[in-house]
C-alpha positions as semicolon CSV with decimal commas, in nm:
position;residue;x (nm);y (nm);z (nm)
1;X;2,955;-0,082;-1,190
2;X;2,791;-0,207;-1,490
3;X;2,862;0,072;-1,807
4;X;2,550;0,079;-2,016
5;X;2,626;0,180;-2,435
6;X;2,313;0,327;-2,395
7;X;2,136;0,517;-2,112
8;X;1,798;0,383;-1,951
9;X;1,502;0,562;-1,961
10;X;1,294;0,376;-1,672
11;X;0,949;0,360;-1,680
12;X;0,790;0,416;-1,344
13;X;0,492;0,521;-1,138
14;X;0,531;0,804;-0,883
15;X;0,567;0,547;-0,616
16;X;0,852;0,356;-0,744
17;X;1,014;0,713;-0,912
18;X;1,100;0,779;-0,527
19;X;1,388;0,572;-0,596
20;X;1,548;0,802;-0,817
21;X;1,484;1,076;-0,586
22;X;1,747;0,884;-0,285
23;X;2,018;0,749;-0,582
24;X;2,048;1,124;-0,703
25;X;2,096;1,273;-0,348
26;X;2,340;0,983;-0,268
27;X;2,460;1,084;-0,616
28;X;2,512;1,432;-0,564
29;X;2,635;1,369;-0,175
30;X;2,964;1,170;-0,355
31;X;2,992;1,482;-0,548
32;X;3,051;1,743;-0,270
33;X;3,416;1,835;-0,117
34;X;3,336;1,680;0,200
35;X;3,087;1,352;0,117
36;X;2,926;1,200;0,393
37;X;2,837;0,854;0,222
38;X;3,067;0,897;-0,079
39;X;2,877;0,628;-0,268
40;X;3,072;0,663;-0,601
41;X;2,864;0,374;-0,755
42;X;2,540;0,568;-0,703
43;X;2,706;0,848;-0,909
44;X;2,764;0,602;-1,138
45;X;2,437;0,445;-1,144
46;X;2,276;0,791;-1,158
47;X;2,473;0,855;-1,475
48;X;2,334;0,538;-1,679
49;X;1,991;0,664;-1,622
50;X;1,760;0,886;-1,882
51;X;1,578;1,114;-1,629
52;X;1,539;1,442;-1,563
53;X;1,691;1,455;-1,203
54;X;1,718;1,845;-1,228
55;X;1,318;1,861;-1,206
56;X;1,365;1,725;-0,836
57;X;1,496;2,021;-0,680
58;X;1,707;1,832;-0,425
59;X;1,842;2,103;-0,127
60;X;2,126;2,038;0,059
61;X;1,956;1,910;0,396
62;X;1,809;1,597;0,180
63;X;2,111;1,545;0,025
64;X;2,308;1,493;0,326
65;X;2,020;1,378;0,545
66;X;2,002;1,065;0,293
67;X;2,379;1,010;0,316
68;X;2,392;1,012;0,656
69;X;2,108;0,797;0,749
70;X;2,233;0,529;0,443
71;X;2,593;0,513;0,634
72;X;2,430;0,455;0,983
73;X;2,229;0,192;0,858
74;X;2,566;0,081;0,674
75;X;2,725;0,071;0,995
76;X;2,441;-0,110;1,169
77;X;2,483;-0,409;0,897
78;X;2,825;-0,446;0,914
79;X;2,828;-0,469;1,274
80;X;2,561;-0,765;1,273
81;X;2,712;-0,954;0,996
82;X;3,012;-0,904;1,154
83;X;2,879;-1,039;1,501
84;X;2,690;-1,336;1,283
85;X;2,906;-1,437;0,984
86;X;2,601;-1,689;0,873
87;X;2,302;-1,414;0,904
88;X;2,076;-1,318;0,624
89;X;2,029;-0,936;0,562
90;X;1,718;-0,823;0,395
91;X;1,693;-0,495;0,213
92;X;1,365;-0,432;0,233
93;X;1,266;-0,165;-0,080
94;X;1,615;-0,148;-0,183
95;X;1,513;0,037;-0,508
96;X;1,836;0,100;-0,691
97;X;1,996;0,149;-0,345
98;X;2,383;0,012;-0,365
99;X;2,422;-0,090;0,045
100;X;2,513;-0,430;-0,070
101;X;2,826;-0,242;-0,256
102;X;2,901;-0,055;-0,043
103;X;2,907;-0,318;0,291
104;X;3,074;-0,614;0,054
105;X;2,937;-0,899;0,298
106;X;3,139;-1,152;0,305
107;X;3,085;-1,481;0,110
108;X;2,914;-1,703;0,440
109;X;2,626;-1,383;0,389
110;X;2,284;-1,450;0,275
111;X;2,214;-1,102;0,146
112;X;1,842;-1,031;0,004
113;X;1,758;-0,726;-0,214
114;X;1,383;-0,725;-0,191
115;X;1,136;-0,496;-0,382
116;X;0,834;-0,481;-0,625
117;X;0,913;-0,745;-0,945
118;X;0,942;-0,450;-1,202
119;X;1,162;-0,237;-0,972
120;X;1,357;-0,552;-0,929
121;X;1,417;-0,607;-1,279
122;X;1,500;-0,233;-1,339
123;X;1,768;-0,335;-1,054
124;X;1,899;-0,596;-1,244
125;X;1,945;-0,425;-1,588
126;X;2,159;-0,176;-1,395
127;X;2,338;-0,334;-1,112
128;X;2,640;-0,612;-1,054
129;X;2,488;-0,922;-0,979
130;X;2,573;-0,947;-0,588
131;X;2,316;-1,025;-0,436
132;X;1,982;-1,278;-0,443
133;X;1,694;-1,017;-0,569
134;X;1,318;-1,103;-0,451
135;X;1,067;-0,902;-0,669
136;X;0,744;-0,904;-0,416
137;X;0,472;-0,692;-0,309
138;X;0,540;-0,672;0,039
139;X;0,132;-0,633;0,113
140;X;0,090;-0,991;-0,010
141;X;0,083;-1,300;0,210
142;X;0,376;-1,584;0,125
143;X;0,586;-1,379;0,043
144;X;0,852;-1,508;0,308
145;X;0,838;-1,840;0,175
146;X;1,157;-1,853;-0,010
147;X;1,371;-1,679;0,270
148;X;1,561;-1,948;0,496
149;X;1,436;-1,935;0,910
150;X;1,733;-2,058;1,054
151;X;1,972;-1,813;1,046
152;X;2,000;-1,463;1,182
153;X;1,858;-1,186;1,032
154;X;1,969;-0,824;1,008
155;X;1,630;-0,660;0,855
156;X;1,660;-0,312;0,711
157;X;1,350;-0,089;0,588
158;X;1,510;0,235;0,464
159;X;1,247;0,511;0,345
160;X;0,978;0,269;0,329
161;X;0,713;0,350;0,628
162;X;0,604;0,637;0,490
163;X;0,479;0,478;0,140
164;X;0,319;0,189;0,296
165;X;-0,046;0,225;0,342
166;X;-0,233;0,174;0,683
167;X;-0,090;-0,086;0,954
168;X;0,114;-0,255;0,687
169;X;0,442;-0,183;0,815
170;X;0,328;-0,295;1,129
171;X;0,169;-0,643;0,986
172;X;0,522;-0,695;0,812
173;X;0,686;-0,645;1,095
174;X;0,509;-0,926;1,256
175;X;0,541;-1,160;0,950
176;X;0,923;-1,113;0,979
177;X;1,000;-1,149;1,340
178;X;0,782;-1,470;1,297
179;X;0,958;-1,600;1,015
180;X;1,332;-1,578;1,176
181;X;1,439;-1,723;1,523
182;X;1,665;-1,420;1,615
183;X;1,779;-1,083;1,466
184;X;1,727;-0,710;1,473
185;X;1,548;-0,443;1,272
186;X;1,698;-0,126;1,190
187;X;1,468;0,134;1,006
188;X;1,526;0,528;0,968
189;X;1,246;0,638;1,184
190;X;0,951;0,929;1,076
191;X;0,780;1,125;1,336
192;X;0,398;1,213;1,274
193;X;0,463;1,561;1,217
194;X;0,755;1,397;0,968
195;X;0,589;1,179;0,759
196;X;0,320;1,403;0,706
197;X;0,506;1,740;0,595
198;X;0,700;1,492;0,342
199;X;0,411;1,561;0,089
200;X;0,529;1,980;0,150
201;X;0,881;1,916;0,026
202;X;0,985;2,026;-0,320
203;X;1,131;1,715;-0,426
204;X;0,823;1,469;-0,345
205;X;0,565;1,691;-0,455
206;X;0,784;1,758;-0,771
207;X;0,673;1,343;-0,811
208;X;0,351;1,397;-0,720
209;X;0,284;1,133;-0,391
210;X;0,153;1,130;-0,096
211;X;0,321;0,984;0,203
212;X;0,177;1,019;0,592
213;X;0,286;0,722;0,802
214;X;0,527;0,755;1,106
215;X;0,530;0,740;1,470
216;X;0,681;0,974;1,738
217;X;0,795;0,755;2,047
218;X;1,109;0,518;1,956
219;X;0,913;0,304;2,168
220;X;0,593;0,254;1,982
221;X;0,662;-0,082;1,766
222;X;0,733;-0,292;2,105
223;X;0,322;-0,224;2,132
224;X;0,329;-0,437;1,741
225;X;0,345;-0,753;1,913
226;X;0,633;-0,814;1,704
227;X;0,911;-0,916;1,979
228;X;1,065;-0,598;1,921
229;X;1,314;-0,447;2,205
230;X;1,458;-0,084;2,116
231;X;1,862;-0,092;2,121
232;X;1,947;0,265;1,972
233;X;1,794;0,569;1,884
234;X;2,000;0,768;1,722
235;X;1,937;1,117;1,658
236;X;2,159;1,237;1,328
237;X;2,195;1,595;1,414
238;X;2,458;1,474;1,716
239;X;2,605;1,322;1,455
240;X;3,002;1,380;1,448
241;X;2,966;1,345;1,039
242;X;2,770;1,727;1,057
243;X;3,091;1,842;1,082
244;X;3,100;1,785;0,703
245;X;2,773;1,956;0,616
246;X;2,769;2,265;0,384
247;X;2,673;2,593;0,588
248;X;2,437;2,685;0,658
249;X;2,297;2,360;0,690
250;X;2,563;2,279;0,973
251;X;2,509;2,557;1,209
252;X;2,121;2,468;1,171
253;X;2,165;2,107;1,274
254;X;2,408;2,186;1,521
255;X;2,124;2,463;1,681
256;X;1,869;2,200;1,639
257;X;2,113;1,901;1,831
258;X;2,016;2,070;2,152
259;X;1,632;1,989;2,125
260;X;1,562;1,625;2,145
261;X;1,227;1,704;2,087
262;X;1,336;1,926;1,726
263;X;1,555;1,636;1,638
264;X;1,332;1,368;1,625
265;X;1,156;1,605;1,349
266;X;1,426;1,499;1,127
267;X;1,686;1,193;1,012
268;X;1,684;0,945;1,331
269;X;1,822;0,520;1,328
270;X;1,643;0,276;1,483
271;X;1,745;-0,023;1,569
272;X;1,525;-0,293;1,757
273;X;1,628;-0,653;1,874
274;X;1,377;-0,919;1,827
């Protein structure tokens, strides 16, 4: 990690400020007795930063729920890349996020850290230069054009369906599966019901947005016309890492395990083959 001489004082609209709001969980998750993620270079990163984190309010159900769901999606990269040596991955409003630290891809890896310009260039003051760094809007047409087509790509989107307006999750979806020849997408997945109480928690009200996007069958983007197949859902109360939670958060996600239904409410992977 990168030491600053000075700390960072970022300047950024409530949309982008999310960011901060998943480093300091991942942050405070390397902190505990028992991490889940134990991202040390988040803790790190979190350190080099001029922000009030305190005002964020983060309980312990975030903080682990946003560990957990970054090592699945870990896991779900390093098992592609490790299937296709030659693939691209795509980290699709990576924010300050440090999965490419974190899975070290080996050197035959395209690896794509993609996000708006100025939260790109934030990213680049603060983090080791591993990675090629795309600074789009991801609304705007073209702006595939620099990624190659011929390789396999592993496509992850974590966090971002809520905070993109309308059908334009869906649309990028289709842009992407058109672009590549073969790969899969792996996204943490937001019921209705989800997505929409999101703007009742402490910590994203404390930034002041509004997020309301999800869907509640795993099922629903093979209806996007995208190519997409569903491999895994994976619901992260069964999770053997709960074992590590703080109680009483553990006894609550192990009461709430037995409901499928109550499960989908909260962290779930999803990975799709296209």
């Amino acid at each position: 990690m990168r030491t600053l001489v000075q700390r960072l004082r970022p300047d950024l609209d409530p949309l982008r400020e999310t960011l901060l709001l998943t480093l300091y969980a991942r942050a405070l998750d390397s902190k505990l007795p028992h991490p889940i993620l134990g991202d040390a270079d988040s803790a790190a990163l979190a350190d080099t930063i001029e922000y009030d984190f305190a005002r964020l309010k983060l309980k312990p159900s975030l903080i682990c729920g946003t560990a957990l769901r970054a090592k699945k999606l870990d896991d779900a990269v390093r098992g592609f890349v490790a299937a296709h040596p030659r693939a691209v991955v795509l980290d699709l409003g990576c924010g300050l996020d440090t999965r490419v630290l974190r899975c070290d891809p080996p050197a035959g890896v395209g690896w794509y850290d993609i996000d708006f310009p100025d939260v790109v260039a934030l990213r680049t003051q603060l983090l080791p230069d591993r990675s090629e760094r795309l600074g789009v809007d991801l609304t705007e047409p073209g702006w595939l054009d620099p990624l190659p087509r011929d390789r396999p790509a592993m496509i992850v989107a974590e966090g971002l369906l809520p905070f993109l307006p309308g059908d334009t999750f869906q649309r990028m979806t289709r842009e992407l599966t058109a672009h590549f020849d073969t790969g899969e997408l792996a996204i943490n997945g937001y019921t209705r019901f989800a997505a929409w109480s999101m703007k009742y928690h402490p910590a994203i009200k404390a930034i002041g947005i509004t997020a309301a996007q999800g869907f509640d069958d795993p099922r629903t983007p093979e209806t996007w016309n995208a190519g997409l197949t569903l491999v895994e859902e994976q619901l992260l109360t069964r999770a053997p890492e709960v074992a590590d939670f703080p109680q009483p958060l553990r006894a609550a996600t192990r009461l709430i395990s037995h409901s499928a239904a109550l499960s989908r409410q909260g962290t779930r992977i999803l990975r799709y083959r296209f």
